[in-house]
Short mmCIF file of C-alpha atoms in Angstrom, two decimals:
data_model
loop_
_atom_site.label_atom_id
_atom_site.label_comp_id
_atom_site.label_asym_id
_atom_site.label_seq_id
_atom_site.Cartn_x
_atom_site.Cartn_y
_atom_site.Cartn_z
CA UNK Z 19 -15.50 23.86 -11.83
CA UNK Z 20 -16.70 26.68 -9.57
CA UNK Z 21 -17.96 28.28 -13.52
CA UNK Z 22 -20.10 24.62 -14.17
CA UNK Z 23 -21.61 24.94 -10.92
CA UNK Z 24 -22.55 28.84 -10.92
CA UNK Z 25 -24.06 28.10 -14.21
CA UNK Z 26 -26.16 25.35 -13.02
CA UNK Z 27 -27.02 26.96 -10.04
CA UNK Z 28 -28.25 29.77 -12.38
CA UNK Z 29 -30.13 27.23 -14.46
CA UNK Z 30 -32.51 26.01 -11.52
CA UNK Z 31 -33.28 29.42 -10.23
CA UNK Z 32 -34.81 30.27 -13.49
CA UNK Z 33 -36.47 27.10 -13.62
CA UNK Z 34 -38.36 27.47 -10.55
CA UNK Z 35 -39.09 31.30 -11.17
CA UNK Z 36 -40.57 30.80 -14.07
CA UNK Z 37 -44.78 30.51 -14.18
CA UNK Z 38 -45.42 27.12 -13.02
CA UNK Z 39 -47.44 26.08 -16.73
CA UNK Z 40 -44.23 26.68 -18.02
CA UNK Z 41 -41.80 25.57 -15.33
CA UNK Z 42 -39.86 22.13 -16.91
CA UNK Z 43 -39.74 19.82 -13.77
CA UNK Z 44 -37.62 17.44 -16.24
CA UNK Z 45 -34.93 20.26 -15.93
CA UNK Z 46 -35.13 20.66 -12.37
CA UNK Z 47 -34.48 17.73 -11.22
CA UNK Z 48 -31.91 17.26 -13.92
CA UNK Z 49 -30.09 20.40 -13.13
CA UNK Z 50 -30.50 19.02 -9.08
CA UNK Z 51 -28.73 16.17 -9.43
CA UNK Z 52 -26.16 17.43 -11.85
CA UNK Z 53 -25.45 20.55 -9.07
CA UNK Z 54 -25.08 17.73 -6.78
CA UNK Z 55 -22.56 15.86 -8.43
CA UNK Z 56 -20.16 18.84 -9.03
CA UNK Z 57 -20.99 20.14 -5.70
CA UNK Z 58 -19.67 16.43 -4.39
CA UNK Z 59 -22.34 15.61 -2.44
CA UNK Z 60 -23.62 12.22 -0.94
CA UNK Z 61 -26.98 12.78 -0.55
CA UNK Z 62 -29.38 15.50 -2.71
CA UNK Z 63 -32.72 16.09 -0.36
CA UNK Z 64 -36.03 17.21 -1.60
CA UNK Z 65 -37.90 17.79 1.68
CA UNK Z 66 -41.52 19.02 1.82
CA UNK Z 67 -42.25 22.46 4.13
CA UNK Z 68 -45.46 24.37 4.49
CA UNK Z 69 -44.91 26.91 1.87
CA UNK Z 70 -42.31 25.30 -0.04
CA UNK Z 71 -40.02 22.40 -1.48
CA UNK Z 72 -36.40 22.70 0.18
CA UNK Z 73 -33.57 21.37 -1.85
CA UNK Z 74 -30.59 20.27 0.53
CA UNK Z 75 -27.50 18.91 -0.36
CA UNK Z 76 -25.38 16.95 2.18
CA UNK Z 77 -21.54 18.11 1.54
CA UNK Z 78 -18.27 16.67 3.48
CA UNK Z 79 -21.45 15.19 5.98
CA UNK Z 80 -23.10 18.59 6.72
CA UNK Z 81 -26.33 19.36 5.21
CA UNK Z 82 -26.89 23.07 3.06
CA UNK Z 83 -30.04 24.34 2.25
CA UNK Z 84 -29.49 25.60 -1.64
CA UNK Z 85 -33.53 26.26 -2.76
CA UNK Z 86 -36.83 27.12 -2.49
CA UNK Z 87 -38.79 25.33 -4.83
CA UNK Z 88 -42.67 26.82 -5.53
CA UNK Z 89 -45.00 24.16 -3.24
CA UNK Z 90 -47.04 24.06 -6.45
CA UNK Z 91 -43.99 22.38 -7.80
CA UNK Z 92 -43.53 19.57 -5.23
CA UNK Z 93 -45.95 17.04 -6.60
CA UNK Z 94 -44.36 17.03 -10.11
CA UNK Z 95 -41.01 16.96 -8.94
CA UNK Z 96 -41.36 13.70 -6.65
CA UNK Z 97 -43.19 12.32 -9.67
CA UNK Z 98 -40.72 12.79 -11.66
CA UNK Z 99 -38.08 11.43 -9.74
CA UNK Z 100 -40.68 8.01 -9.35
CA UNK Z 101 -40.65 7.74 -12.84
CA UNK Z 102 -37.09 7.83 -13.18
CA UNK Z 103 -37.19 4.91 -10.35
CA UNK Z 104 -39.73 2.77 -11.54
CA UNK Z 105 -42.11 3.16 -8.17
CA UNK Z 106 -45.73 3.73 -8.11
CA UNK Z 107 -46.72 7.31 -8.89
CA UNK Z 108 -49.95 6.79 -7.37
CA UNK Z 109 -48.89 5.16 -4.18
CA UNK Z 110 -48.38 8.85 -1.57
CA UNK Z 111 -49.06 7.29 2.20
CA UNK Z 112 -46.17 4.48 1.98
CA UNK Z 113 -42.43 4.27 1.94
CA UNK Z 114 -40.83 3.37 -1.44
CA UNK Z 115 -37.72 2.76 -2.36
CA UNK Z 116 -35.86 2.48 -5.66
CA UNK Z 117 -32.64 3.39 -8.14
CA UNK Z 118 -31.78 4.66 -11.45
CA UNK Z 119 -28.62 4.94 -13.26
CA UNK Z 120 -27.71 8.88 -14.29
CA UNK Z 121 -25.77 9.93 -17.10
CA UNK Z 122 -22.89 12.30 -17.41
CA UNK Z 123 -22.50 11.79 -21.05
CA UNK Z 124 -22.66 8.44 -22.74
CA UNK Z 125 -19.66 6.80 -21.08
CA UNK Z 126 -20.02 8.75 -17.73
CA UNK Z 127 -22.56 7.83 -15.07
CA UNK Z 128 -23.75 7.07 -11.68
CA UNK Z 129 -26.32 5.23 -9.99
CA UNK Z 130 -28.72 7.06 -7.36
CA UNK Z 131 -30.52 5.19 -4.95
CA UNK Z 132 -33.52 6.74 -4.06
CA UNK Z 133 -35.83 6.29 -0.90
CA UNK Z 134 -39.39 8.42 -0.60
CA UNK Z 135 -41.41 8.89 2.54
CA UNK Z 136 -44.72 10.35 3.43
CA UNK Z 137 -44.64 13.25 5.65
CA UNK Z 138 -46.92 16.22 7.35
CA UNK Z 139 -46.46 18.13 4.76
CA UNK Z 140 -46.09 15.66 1.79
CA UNK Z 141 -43.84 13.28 0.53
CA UNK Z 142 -40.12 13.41 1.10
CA UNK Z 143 -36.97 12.51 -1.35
CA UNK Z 144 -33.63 11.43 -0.57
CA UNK Z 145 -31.43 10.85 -3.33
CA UNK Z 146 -28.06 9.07 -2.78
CA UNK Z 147 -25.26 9.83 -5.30
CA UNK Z 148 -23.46 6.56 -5.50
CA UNK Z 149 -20.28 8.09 -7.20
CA UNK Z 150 -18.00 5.27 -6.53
CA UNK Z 151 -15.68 5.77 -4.24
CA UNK Z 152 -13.74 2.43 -4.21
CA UNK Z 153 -12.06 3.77 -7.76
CA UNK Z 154 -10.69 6.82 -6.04
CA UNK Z 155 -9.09 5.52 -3.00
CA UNK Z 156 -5.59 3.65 -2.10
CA UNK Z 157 -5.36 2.34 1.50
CA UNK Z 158 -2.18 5.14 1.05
CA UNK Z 159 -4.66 7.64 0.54
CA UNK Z 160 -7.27 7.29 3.33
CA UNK Z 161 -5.44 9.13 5.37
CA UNK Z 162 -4.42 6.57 7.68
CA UNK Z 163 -0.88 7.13 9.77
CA UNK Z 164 2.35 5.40 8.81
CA UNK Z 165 2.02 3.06 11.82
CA UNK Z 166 -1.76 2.41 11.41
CA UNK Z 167 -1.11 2.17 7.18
CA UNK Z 168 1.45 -0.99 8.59
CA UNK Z 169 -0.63 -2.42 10.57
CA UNK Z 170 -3.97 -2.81 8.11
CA UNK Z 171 -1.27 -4.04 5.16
CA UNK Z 172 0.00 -6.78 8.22
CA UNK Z 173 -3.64 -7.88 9.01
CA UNK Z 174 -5.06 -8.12 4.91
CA UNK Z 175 -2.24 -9.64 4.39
CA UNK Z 176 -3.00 -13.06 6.47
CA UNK Z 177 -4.77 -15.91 4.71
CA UNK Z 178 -7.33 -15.71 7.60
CA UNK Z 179 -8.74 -13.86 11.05
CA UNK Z 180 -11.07 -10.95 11.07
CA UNK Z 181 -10.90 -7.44 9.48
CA UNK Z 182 -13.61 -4.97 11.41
CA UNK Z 183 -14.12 -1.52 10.35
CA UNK Z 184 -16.29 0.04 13.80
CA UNK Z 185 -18.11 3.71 13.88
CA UNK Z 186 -21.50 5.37 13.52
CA UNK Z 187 -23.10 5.71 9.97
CA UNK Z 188 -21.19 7.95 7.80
CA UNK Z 189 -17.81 7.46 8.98
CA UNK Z 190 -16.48 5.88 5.77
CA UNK Z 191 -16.33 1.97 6.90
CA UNK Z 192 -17.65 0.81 3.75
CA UNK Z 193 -14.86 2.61 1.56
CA UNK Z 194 -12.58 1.47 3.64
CA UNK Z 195 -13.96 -1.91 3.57
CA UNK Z 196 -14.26 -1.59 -0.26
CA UNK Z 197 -10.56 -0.51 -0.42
CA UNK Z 198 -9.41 -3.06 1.14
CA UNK Z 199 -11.68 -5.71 -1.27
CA UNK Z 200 -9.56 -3.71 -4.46
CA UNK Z 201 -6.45 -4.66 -2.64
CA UNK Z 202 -7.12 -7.83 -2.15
CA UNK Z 203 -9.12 -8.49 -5.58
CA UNK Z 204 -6.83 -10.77 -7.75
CA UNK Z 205 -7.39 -13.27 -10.04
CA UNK Z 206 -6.41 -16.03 -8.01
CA UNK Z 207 -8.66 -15.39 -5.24
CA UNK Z 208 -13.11 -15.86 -5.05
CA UNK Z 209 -14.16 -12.88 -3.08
CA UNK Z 210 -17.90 -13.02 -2.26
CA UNK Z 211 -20.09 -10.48 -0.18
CA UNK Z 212 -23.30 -9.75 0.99
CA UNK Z 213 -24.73 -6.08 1.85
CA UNK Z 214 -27.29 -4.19 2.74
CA UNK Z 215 -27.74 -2.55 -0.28
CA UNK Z 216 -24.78 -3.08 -2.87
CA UNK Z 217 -23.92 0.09 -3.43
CA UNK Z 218 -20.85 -0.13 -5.78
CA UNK Z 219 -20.00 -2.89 -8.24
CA UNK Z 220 -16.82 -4.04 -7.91
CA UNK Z 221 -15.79 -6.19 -11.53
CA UNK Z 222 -14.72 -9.83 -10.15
CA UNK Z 223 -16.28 -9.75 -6.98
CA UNK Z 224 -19.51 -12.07 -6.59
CA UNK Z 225 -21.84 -9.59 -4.73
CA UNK Z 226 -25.01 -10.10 -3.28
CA UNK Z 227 -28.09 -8.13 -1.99
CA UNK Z 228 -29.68 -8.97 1.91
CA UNK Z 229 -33.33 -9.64 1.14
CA UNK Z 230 -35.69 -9.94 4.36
CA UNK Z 231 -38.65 -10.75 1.76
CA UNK Z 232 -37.00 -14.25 0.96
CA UNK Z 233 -35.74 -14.47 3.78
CA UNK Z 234 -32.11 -13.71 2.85
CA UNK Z 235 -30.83 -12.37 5.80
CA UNK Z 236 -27.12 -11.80 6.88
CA UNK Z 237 -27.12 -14.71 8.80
CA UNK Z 238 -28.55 -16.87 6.13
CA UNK Z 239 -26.68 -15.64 3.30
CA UNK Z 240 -23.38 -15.85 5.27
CA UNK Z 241 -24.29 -19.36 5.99
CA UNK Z 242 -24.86 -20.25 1.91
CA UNK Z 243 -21.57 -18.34 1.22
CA UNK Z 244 -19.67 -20.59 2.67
CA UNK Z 245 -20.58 -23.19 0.75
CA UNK Z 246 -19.22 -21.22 -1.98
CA UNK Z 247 -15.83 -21.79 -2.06
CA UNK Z 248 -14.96 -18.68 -0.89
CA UNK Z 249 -11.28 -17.19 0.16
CA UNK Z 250 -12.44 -13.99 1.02
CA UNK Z 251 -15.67 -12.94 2.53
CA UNK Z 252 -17.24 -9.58 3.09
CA UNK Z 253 -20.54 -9.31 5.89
CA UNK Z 254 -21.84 -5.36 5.41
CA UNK Z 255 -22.53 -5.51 9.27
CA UNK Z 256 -21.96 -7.52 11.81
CA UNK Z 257 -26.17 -7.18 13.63
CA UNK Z 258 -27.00 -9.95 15.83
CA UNK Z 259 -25.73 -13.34 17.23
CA UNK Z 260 -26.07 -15.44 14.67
CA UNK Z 261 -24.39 -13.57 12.20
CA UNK Z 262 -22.00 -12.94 14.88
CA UNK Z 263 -21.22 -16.59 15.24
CA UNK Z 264 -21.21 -17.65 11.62
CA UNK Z 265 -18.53 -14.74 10.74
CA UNK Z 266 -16.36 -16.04 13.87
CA UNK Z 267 -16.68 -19.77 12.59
CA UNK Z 268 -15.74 -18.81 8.93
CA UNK Z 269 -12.56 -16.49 9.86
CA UNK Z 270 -11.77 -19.63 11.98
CA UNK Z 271 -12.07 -21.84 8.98
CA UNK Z 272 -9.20 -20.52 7.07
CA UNK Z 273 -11.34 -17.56 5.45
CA UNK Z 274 -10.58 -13.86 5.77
CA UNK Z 275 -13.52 -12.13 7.02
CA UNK Z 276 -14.31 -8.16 6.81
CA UNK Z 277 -17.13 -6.16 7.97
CA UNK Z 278 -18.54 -3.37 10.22
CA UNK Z 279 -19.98 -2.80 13.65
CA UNK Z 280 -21.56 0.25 15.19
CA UNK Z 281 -19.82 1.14 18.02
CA UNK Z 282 -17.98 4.05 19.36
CA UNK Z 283 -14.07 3.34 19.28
CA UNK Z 284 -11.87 0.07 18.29
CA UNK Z 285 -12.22 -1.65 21.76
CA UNK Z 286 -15.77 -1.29 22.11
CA UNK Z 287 -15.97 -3.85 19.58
CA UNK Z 288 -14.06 -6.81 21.04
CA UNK Z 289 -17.20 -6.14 23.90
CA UNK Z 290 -20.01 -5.73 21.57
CA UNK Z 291 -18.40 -9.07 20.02
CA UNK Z 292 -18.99 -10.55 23.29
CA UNK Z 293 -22.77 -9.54 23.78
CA UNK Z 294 -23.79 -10.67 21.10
CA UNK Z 295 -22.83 -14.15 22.66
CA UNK Z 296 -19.61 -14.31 21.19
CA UNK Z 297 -16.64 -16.37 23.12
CA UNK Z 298 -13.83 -14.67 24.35
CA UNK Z 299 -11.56 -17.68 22.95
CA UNK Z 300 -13.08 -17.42 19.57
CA UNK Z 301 -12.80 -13.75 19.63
CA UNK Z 302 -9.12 -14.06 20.38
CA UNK Z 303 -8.06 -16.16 17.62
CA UNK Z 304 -10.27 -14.83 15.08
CA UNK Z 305 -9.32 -11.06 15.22
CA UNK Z 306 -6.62 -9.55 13.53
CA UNK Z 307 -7.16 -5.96 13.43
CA UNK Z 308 -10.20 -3.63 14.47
CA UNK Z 309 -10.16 0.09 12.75
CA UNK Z 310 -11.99 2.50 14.51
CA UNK Z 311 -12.80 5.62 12.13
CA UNK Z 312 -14.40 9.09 11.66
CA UNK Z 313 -14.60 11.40 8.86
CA UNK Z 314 -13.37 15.49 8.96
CA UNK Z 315 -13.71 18.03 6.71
CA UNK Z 316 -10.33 19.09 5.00
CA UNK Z 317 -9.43 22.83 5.24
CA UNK Z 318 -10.32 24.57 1.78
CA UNK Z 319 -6.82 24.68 0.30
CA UNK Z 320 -8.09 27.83 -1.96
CA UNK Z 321 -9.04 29.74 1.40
CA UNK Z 322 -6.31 28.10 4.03
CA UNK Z 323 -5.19 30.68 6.45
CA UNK Z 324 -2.85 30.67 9.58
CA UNK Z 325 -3.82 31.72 13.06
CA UNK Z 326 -2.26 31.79 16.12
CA UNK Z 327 -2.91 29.17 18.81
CA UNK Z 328 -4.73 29.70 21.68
CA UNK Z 329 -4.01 28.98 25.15
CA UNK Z 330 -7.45 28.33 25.67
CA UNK Z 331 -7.56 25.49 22.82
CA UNK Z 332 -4.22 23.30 24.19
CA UNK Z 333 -5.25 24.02 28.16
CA UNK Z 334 -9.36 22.21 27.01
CA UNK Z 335 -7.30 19.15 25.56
CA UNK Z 336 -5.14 18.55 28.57
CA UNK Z 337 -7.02 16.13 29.84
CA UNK Z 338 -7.73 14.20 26.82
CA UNK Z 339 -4.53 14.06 24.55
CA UNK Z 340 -1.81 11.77 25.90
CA UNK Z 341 1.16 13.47 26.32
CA UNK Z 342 3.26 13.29 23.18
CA UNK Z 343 1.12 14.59 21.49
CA UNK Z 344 0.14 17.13 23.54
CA UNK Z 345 4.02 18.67 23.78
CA UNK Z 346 3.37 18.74 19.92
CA UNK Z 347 0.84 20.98 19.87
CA UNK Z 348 2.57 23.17 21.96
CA UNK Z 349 5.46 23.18 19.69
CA UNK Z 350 3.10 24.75 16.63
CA UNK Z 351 3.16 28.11 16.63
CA UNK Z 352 -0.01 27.98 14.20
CA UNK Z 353 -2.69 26.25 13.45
CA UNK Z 354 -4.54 26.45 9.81
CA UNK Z 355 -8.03 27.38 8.98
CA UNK Z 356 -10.20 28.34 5.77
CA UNK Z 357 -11.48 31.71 5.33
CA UNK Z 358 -14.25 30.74 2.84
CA UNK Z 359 -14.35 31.01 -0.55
CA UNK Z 360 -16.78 30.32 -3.81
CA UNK Z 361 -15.01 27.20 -4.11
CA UNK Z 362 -15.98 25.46 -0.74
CA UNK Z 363 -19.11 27.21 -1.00
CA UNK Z 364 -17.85 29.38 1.85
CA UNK Z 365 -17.80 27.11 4.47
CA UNK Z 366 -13.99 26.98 4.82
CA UNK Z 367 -13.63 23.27 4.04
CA UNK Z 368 -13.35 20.64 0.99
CA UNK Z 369 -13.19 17.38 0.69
CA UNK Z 370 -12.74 14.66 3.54
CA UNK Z 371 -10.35 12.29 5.74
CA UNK Z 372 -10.26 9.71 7.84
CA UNK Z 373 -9.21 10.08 11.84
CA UNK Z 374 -8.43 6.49 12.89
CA UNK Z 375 -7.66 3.73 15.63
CA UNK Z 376 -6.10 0.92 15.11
CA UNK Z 377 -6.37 -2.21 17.62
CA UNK Z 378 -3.59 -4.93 16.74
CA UNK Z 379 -5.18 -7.70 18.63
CA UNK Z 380 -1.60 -8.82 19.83
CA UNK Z 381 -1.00 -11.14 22.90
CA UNK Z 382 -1.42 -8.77 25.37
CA UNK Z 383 -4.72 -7.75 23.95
CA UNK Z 384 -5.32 -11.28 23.75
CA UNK Z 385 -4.96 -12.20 27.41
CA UNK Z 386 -7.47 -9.13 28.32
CA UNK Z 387 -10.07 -10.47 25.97
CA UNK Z 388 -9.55 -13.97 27.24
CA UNK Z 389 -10.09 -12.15 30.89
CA UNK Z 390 -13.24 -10.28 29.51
CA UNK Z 391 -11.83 -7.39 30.20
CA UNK Z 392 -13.54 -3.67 29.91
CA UNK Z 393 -13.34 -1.83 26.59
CA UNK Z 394 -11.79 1.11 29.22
CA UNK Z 395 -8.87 -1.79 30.17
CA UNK Z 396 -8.52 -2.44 26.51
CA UNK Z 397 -7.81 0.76 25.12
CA UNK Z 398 -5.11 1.75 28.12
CA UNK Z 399 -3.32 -1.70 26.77
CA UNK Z 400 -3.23 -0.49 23.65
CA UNK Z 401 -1.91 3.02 23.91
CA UNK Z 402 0.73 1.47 26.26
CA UNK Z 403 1.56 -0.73 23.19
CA UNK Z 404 1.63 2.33 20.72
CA UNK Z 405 -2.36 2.88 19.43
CA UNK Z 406 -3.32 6.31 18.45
CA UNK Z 407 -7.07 7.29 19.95
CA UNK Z 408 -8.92 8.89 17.11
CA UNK Z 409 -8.51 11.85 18.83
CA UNK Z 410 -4.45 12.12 18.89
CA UNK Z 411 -4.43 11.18 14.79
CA UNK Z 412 -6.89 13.65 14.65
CA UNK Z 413 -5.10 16.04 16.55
CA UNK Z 414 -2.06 15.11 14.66
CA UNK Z 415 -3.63 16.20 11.58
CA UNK Z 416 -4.51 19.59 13.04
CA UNK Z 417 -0.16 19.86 13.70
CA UNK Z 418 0.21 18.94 9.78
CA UNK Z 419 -2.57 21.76 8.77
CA UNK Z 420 -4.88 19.35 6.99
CA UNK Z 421 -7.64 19.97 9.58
CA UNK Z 422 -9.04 22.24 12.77
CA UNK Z 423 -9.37 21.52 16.37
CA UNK Z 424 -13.09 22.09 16.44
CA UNK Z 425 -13.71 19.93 13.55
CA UNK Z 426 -11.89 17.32 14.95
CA UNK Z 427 -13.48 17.62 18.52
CA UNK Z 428 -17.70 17.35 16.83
CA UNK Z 429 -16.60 14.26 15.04
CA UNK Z 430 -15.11 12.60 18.06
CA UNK Z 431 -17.49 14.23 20.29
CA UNK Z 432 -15.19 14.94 22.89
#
């Protein structure tokens, strides 16, 4: 692997050394995409500067600059990359976005969505590599906690109530929400859901596109799902009030309902539920399980070394880490960490996990939402009833030497 992607690497610095009449922008953006597949990126970036093209590449959610492409190049190379996405070469002062499918061979490929934007200093180019993820991943291998594992098999495994994945963008909800659809994808259910975009195909699963054009909004769609004999329904995100309301109403219908919500931890969202007009009754009975989620970098397992704990590092987490877990740390000796090496392209990680929260809504929980309680009240409930904050399974993960402490701490942002 590390041979493939020296070799390519080599590939586009001769490209773009080369005179520009007989630089092959074809090649370039060939070899750019191909680099960014082995290199497991999400996103490939082609962003404009005053004396030059940068090429980026977004690995394990941190962005590397990898090029300097000739500015004499840049025009060619975002045409090229229209072309490949059918959008107007000839439009440069508006956004545009588009797809195209990119083969590996003639059985292999991916699709990579594509978004362009006008800038200072000329257009920009995001490319997102939709490898599909859904293929790759078991709800045993998300990296979810024997306890938290349970609880998600206990809540997909009702007939009804509300799944919600909650976090920023980029903290894996919609592989975990696509997971769970793979589970739960037999024959003798009709899954149906409705996204902003569809970014994998999953075979069996009716799937449909939000379109603000025709007026084919969450909302809207969720509304025309329903008369679609449905048993299981996916919303991408859970925006406003009405959508709000219509996925409440259909979980309480006998349907089981999945979908996201941008907020911070698991019992911010029974309170984000409620302001978006929400009521505390229906929230009660409709909710079976909220999973609050990050992504961390994995330690390199090519570079992994061991280092000694430092006073310093247990005394700054006294205050946050309940204490179980705490008396753990204390207990390890060492803690791992990657050196860097060619194969994690020195940065001392490769690869990602999950850090989760899991918030049974149980009857206890129940009686707190009922009392619109704070999401502060919330959360103390359900430690006291056996949760794990993001930060303890992260923490925990840090004891088992599949992650650091300072990794875990920017993703939590404690």
């Amino acid at each position: 692997m590390t041979n493939t992607i020296e070799e390519i690497r080599l590939k586009i610095e001769e490209e773009i050394k080369k005179p520009l009449e007989i630089a092959s922008v074809v090649d370039i953006v060939q070899n750019s995409i191909l680099l960014g597949y082995y290199l497991r990126a999400s996103d490939i970036h082609f962003q404009p500067r005053e004396k030059f093209l940068v090429l980026r590449y977004r690995i394990d959610g941190i962005t590397h600059n990898f090029f300097n492409i000739p500015i004499e190049l840049r025009d060619e190379i975002i045409s090229r990359i229209k072309i490949l996405s059918n959008l107007r070469i000839d439009e440069h002062f508006a956004a545009q976005d588009g797809r195209f499918r990119f083969f590996l061979d003639d059985n292999n490929y991916f699709d990579v969505r594509v978004s362009i934007m006008p800038t200072y200093y000329g257009e920009n180019a995001i490319l997102r590599l939709l490898v599909s993820p859904g293929q790759k991943f078991t709800l045993e291998n998300l990296g979810l906690s024997p306890r938290d594992l349970e609880e998600v098999k206990k809540a997909i495994s009702r007939p009804y109530g509300m799944i919600l994945a909650t976090g920023p963008t980029g903290s894996g909800k919609t592989t975990m929400l696509y997971t769970i659809l793979n589970v739960l994808n037999t024959e003798g259910v009709h899954i149906i859901t409705i996204e902003d975009p569809v970014e994998y195909a999953i075979p069996g699963v009716t799937q449909i596109q939000v379109n603000p054009q025709t007026n084919l909004t969450f909302g809207k769609g969720l509304r025309a799902i329903l008369r679609q004999d449905p048993d299981i329904i996916m919303v991408g995100e859970i925006r406003d009030d009405d959508t709000a309301t219509v996925a409440v109403n259909a979980a309480l219908t006998g349907h089981l309902l999945l979908s996201t919500l941008h907020t911070n931890d698991a019992p911010s969202a029974v309170v984000r539920l409620l302001e978006l007009g929400v009521e505390p009754y229906l929230i009660a009975s409709t909710v079976n399980v909220v999973i609050g989620q990050r992504l961390v970098r994995k330690i390199c397992e090519y570079c992994k070394k061991e280092r000694q704990i430092k006073e310093i590092e247990i005394e700054s987490l006294k205050e946050l880490l309940p204490q179980r877990t705490l008396l753990e740390l204390k207990n390890v000796k060492n803690v791992s960490y990657g050196e860097g090496c060619k194969n994690c392209n020195n940065t001392g990680y490769f690869g990602r996990t999950g850090v989760y929260e899991v918030l049974t809504i149980d009857d206890e929980i129940r009686e707190l939402i009922l009392k619109r309680s704070s999401s502060a009240e919330i959360k103390e409930k359900a430690i006291e009833r056996g949760m794990t904050t993001m930060l303890e399974d992260g923490i925990r993960k840090v004891i088992n030497g599949i992650t650091t402490i300072e990794e875990v701490l920017r993703v939590t942002h404690e």
